[in-house]
Coordinates of C-alpha atoms and ligand atoms in Angstrom, one line a residue:
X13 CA 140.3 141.3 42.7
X14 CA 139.5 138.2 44.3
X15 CA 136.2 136.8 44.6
X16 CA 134.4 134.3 46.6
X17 CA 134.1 130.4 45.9
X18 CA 132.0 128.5 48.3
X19 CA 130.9 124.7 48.0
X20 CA 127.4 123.3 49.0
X21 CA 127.8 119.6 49.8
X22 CA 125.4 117.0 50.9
X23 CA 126.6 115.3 54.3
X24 CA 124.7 111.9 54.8
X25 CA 123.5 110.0 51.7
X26 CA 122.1 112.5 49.5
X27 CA 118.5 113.8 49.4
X28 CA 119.2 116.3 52.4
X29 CA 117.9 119.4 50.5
X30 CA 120.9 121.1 48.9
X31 CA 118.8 122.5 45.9
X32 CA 117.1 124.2 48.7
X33 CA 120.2 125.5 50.5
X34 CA 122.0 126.3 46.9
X35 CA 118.8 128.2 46.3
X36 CA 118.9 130.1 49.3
X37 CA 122.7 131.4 48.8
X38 CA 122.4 131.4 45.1
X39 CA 121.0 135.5 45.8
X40 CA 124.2 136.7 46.6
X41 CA 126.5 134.4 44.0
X42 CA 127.3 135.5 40.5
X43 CA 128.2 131.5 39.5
X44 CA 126.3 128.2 40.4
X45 CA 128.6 125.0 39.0
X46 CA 127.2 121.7 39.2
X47 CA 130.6 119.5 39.7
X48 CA 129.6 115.7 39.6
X49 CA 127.4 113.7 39.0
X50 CA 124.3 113.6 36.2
X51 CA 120.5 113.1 36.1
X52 CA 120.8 110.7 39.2
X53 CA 119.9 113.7 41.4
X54 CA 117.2 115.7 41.8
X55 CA 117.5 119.2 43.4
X56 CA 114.0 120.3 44.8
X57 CA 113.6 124.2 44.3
X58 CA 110.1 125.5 46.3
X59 CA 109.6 129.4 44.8
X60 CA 106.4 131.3 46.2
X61 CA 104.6 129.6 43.2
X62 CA 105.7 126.5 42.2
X63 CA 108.0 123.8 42.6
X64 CA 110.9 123.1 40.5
X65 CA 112.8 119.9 40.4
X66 CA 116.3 120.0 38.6
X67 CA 118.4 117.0 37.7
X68 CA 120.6 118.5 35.9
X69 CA 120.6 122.1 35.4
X70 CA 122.2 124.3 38.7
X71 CA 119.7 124.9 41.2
X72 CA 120.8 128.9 40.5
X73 CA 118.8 128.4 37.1
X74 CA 115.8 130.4 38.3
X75 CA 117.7 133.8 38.8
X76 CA 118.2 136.1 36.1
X77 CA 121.7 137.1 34.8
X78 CA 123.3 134.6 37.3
X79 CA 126.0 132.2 35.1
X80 CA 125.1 129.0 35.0
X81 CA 127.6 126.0 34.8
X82 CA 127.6 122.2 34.6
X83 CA 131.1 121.4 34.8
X84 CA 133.5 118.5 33.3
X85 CA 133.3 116.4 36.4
X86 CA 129.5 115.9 35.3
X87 CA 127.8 113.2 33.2
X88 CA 125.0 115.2 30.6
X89 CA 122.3 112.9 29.7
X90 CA 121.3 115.4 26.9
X91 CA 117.7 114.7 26.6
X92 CA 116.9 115.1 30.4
X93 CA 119.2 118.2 30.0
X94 CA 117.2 119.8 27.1
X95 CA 113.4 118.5 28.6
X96 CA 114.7 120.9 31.6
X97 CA 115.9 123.6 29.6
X98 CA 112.8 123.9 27.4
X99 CA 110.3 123.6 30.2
X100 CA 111.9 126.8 31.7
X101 CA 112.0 128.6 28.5
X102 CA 108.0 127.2 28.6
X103 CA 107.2 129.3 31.5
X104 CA 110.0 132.0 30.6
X105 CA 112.0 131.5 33.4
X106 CA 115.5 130.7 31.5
X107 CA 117.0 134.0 32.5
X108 CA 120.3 132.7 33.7
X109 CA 123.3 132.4 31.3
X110 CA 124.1 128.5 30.4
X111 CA 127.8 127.5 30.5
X112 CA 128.3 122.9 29.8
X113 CA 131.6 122.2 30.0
X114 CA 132.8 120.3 27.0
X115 CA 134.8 117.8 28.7
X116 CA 131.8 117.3 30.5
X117 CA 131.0 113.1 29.5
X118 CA 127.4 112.1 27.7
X119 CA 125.5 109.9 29.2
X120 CA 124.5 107.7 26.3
X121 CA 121.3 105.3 25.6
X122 CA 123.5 101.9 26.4
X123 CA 124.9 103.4 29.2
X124 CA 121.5 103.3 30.5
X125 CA 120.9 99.7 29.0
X126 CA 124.0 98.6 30.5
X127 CA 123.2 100.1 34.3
X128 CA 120.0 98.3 34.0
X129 CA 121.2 95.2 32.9
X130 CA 124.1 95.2 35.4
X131 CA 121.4 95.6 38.6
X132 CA 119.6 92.9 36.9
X133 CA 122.8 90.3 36.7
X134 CA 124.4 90.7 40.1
X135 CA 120.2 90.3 41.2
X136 CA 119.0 90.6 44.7
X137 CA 121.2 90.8 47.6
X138 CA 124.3 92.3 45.3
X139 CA 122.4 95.0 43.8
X140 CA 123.7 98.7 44.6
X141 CA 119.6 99.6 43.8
X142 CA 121.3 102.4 41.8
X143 CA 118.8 104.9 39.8
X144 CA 119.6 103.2 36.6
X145 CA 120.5 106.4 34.8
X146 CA 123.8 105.4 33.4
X147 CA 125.9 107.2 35.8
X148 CA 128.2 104.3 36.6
X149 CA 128.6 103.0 32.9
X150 CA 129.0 106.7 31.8
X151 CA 131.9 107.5 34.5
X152 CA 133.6 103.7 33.6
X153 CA 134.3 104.7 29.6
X154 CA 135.7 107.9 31.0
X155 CA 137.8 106.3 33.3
X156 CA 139.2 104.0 30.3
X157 CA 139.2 106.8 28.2
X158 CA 136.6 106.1 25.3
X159 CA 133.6 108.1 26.2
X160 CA 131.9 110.4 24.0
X161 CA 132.4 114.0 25.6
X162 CA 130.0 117.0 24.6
X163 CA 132.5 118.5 22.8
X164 CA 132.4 115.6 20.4
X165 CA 128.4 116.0 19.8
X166 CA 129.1 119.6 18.1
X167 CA 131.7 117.4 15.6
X168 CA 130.0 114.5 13.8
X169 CA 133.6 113.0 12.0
X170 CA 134.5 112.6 15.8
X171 CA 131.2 111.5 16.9
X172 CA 131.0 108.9 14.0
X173 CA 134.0 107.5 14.9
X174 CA 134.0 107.5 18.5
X175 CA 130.0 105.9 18.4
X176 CA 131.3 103.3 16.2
X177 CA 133.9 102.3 18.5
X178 CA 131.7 102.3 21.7
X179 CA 128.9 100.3 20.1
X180 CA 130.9 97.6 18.7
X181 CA 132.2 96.7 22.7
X182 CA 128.6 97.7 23.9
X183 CA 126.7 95.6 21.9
X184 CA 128.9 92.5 22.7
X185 CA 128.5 93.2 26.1
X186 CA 124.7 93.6 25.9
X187 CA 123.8 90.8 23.7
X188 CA 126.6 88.2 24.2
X189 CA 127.0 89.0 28.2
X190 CA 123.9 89.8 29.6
X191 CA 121.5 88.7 26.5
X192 CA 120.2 92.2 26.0
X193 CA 119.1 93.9 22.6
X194 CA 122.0 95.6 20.6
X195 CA 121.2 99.3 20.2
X196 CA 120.9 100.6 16.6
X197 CA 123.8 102.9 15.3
X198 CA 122.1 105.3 13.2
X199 CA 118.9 105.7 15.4
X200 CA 121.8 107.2 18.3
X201 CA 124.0 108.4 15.8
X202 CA 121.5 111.3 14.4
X203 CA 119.7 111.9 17.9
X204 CA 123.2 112.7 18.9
X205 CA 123.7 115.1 16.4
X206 CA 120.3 117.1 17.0
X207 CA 121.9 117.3 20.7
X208 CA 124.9 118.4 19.3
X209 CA 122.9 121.3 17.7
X210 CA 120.5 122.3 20.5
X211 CA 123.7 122.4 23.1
X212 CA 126.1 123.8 20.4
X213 CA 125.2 127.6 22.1
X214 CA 126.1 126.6 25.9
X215 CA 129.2 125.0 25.0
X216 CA 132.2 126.0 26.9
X217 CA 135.2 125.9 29.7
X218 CA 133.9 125.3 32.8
X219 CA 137.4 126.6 34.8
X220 CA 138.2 129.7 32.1
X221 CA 134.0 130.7 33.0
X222 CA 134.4 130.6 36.7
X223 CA 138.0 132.1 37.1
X224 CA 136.8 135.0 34.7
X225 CA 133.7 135.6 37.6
X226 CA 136.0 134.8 40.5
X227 CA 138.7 137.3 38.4
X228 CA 136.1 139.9 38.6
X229 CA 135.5 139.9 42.2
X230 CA 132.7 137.5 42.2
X231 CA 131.2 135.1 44.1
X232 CA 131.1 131.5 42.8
X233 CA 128.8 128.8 44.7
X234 CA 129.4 125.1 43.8
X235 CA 126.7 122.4 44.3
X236 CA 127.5 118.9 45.2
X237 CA 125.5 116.3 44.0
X238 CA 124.4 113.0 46.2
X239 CA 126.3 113.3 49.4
X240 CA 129.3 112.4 51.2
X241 CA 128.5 108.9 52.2
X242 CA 127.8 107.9 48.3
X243 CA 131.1 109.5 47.6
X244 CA 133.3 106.6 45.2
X245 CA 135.8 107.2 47.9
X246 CA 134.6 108.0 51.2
X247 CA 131.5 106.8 51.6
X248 CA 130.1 103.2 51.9
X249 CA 131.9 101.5 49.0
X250 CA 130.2 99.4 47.2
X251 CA 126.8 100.8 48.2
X252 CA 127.6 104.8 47.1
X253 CA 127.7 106.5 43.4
X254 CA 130.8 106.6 41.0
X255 CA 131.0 110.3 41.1
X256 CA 133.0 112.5 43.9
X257 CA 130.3 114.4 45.5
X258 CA 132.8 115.8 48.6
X259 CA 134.1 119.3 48.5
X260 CA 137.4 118.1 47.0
X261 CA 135.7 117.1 44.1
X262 CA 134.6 120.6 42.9
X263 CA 137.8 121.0 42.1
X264 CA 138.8 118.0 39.7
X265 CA 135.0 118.7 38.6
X266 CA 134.9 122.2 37.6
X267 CA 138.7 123.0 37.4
X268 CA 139.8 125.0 40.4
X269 CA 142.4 125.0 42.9
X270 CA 141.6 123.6 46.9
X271 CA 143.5 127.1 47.8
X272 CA 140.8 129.3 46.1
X273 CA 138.1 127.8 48.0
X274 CA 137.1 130.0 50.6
X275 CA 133.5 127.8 52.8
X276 CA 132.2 124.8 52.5
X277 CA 128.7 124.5 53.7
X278 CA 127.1 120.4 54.3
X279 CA 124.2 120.2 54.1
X280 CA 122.5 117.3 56.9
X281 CA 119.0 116.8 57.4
X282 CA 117.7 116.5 60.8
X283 CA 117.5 113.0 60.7
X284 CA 118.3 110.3 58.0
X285 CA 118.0 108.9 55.1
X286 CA 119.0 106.5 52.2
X287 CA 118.1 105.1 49.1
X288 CA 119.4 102.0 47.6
X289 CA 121.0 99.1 48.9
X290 CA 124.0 99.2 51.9
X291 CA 124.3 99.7 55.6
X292 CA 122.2 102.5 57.8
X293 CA 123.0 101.9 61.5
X294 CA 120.3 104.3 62.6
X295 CA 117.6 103.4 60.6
X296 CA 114.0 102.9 61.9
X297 CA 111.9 100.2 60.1
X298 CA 109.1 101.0 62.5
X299 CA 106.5 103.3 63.3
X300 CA 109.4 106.3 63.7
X301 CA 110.6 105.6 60.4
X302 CA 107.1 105.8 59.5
X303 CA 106.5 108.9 60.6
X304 CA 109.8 110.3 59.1
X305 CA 108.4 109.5 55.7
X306 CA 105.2 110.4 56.0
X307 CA 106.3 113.8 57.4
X308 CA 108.9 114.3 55.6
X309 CA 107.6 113.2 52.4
X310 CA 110.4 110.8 52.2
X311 CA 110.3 109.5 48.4
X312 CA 112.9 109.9 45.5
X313 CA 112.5 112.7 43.5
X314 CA 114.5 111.0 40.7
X315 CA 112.9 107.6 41.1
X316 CA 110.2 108.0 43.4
X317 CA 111.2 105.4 45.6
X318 CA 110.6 105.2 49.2
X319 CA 113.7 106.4 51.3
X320 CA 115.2 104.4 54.2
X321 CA 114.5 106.8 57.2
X322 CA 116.3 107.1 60.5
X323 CA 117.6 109.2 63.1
X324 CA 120.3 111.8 62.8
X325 CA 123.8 109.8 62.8
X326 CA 126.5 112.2 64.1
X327 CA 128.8 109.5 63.7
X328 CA 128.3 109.2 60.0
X329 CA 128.3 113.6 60.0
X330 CA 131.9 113.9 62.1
X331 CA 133.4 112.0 58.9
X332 CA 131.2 114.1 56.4
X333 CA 132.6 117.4 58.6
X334 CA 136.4 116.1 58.3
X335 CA 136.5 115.3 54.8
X336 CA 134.4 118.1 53.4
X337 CA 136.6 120.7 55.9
X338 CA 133.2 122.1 56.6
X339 CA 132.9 125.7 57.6
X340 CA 129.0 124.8 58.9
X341 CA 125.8 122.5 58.6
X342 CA 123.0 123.5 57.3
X343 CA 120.3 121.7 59.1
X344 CA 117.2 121.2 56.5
X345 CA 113.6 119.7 57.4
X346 CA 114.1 120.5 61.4
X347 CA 109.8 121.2 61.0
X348 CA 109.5 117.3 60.2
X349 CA 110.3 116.5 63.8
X350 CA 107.6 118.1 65.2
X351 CA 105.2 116.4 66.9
X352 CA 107.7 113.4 68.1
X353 CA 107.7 112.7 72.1
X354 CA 111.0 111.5 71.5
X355 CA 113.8 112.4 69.3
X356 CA 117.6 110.3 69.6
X357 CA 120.8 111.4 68.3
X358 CA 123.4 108.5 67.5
X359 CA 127.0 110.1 69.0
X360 CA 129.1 106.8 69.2
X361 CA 128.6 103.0 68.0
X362 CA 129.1 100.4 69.3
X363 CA 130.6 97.0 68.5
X364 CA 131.4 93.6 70.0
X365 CA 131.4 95.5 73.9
X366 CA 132.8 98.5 72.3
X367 CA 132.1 102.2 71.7
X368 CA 134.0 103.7 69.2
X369 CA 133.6 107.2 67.3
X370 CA 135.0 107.0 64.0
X371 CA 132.9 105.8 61.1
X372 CA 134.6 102.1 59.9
X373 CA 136.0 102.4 56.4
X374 CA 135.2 98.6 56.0
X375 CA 131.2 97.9 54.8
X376 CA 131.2 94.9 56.8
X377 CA 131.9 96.3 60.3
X378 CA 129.3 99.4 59.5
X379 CA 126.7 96.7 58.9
X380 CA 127.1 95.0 62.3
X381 CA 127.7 98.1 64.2
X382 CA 125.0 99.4 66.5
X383 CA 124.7 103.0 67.4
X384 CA 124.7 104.4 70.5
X385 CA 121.9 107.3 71.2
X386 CA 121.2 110.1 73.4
X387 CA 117.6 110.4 73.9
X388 CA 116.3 114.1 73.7
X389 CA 112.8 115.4 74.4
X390 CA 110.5 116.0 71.1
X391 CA 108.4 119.4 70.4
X392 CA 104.6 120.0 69.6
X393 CA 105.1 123.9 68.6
X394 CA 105.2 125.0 64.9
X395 CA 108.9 126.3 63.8
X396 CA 107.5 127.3 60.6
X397 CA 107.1 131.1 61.2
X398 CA 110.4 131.3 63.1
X399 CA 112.7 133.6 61.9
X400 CA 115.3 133.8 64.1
X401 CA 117.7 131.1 66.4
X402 CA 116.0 132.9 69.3
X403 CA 112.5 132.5 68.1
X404 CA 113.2 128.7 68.4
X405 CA 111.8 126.7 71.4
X406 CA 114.2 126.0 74.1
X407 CA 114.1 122.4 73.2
X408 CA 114.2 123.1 69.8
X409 CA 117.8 124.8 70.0
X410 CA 119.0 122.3 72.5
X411 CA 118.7 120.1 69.8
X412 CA 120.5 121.9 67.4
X413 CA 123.2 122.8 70.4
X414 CA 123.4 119.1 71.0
X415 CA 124.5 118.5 67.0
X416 CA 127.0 121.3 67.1
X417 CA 128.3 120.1 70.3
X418 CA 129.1 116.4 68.8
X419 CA 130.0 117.6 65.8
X420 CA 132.3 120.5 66.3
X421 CA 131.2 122.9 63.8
X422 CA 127.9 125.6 64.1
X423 CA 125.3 125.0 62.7
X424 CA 124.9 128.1 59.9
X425 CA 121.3 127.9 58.4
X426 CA 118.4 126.2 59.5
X427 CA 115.2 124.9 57.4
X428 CA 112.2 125.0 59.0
X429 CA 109.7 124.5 56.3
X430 CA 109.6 123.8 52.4
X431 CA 109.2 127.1 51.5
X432 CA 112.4 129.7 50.2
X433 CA 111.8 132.4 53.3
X434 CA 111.4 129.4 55.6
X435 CA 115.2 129.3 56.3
X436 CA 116.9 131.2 59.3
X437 CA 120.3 132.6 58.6
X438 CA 123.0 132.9 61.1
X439 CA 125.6 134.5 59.7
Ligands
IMP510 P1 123.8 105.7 40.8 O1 124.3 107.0 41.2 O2 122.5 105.8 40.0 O3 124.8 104.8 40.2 O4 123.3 105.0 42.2 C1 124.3 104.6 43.2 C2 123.7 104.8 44.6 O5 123.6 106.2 44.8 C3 122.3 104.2 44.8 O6 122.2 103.7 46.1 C4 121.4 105.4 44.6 O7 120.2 105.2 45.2 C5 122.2 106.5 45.2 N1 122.0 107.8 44.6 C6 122.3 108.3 43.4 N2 121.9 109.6 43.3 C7 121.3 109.9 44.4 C8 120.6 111.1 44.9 O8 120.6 112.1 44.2 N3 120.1 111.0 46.1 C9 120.2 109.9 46.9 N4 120.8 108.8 46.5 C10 121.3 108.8 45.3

């Protein structure tokens, strides 16, 4: 029998409500894989009572019986990843079954020490303005094959070993590079060991997990982290993460094949926004930007940082549809536009006399380009009880025809408020 495997990915920069969207689908899927990525994100979950905010665990947590699973392509900060786990054992809502991946990479305390000190050396105007979590660091000793993976927490000869190796480069590099304290062996060494025992029960294969579910006829969701524009890859290099959030990195992430992927889903705000350093063609440092924030409640749920706001940059989403092979948008916060006389779509930018359509690989041409907008008229009625494309106002779905017009693709689910029956399905 052959089951179902879709992929959730963000489309702009990240933050454009995937936990949401994941969320939404996660009712009909038997699987939700986390693929990339670590504790840098922070998926926003709104059930009728409270509000959940997951940085690590699957957004799919919150549904009994549903398999769980945080595959190798991700970097476990295991104290963030426990903290989340207990608090929903706290309020008994840990009824989904728990799969890490132990290839899945640790995210260790001088990974953190080193991210930190790394913003602090290249100082302002080269900083990336990254969340300081370790991700970078973490993905770096992977890369050059001596980081400590989860398997190794559950064996402490290996650990020992591997620990002293790393420390002996990462204290040279904090003390003698960037004049940092050295970090204590034994003080990581045995916290290591007590994560090794509280994750020893969710240890396990990542691919053999999801091909038994998709074996058995079921349906597998896979949630990006970040977006497409942060991707190491394709997005806006230096300024992005070190992790693959694009479609194509569920598979090197979780360990399945690009010909058992059946929809990809992006998921695109209805406008913009960004955190950290690098170019934004459409952003608004005035009063609409304001108002973007404001309304949108525009502040990092990982770091609480304000976000760069803007308006939607179809541009920027025609590369995030072609490299993602997106099935569909997902258009998320549409009620946040309400009440704007004006709202402007960027379909082209321009450059030097120029109007082009293609989103420059090269940082330094995205950072002079200016985009190019078609001005559409702004809405004062509440979308929040509509539950159906037709119950939208006119202008309303002229806006969202407008986005499928530029971008090619329809536009499958819309969010028109925070809460999980807020969302209108058209498919
Ligand atoms: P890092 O992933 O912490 O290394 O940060 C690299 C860049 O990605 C920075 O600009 C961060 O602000 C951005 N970033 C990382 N995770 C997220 C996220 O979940 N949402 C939005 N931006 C993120």
């Amino acid at each position: 029998m052959k089951g179902k495997a879709e992929i959730v990915v963000g489309a702009q920069w990240g933050d454009e409500g995937k936990g949401r969207i994941v969320d939404v689908m996660a009712r009909n899927a038997d699987a939700v894989v986390r693929y990339q990525g670590g504790a840098n994100a922070g998926h926003t979950v709104m059930t009728d009572d409270e509000k959940y905010i997951f940085h690590l665990l699957p957004s799919g947590m919150l549904y009994p019986g549903k398999t769980c699973v945080v595959g190798n392509g991700v970097v476990v900060d295991p104290e963030q990843l426990i903290k989340e786990l207990r608090d929903l054992q706290e309020k008994g809502k840990d009824r989904a079954r728990l799969v890490i991946s132990k290839a899945a990479h640790v995210v260790m305390p001088y990974h953190k020490a080193i991210d930190t000190a790394e913003e602090k050396f290249r100082g302002r105007g080269h900083q990336i303005g990254t969340t300081q979590r370790g991700i970078g660091p973490c993905y770096v000793d992977k890369v050059s094959r001596i980081g400590i993976r989860i398997e190794d927490l559950a064996n402490p000869q290996v650990l020992r070993e591997k620990l002293q190796l790393n420390l002996e480069i990462k204290n040279l590099v904090l003390s003698r590079v960037y004049g940092e304290t050295p970090i204590s062996f034994d003080e990581i060494y045995d916290k290591a060991l007590s994560w090794g025992s509280d994750l020893a029960p969710y240890m396990g294969d990542s691919s053999l997990v999801i091909h038994e579910v998709l074996g058995k006829g079921g349906r597998v969701l896979f949630e990006g982290a970040q977006g497409t524009l942060l991707d190491v890859d394709h997005g806006t290099y230096p300024y992005v993460t070190s992790s693959h959030p694009v479609s194509g990195g569920a598979c090197i992430g979780a360990g399945i094949g690009p010909t058992r992927i059946d929809k990809v889903i992006g998921v695109a705000k209805a406008y913009c926004t960004r955190v950290g350093e690098g170019p934004f063609p459409t952003e608004e440092t005035g009063e609409a930007g304001n108002t973007l924030r404001e309304r949108g409640y525009e502040y990092g749920a990982t770091t609480g940082r304000p976000r760069r706001c803007g308006w939607l940059d179809m541009v920027a989403l025609r590369h995030s549809i072609r490299i993602n092979d997106m099935h569909g948008i997902a258009l998320t916060k549409l009620d946040v536009l309400q009440g704007m006389k004006e709202i402007k779509i960027c379909y082209a930018y321009e450059l030097n006399g120029k109007e082009f359509q293609h989103f420059p690989t090269e940082i330094a041409t995205l950072a002079k380009v200016r985009p190019c907008y078609k001005s559409l008229r702004g809405w004062e009625e509440d979308i929040g009880d509509c539950k159906t494309f037709e119950d939208l106002p006119q202008v309303v779905r002229e806006y969202i025809e407008t986005i499928e017009e530029i971008g090619g693709v329809p536009v499958i689910i819309i969010g028109v408020g925070p809460k999980r029956e807020q969302t209108i399905l058209r498919f």
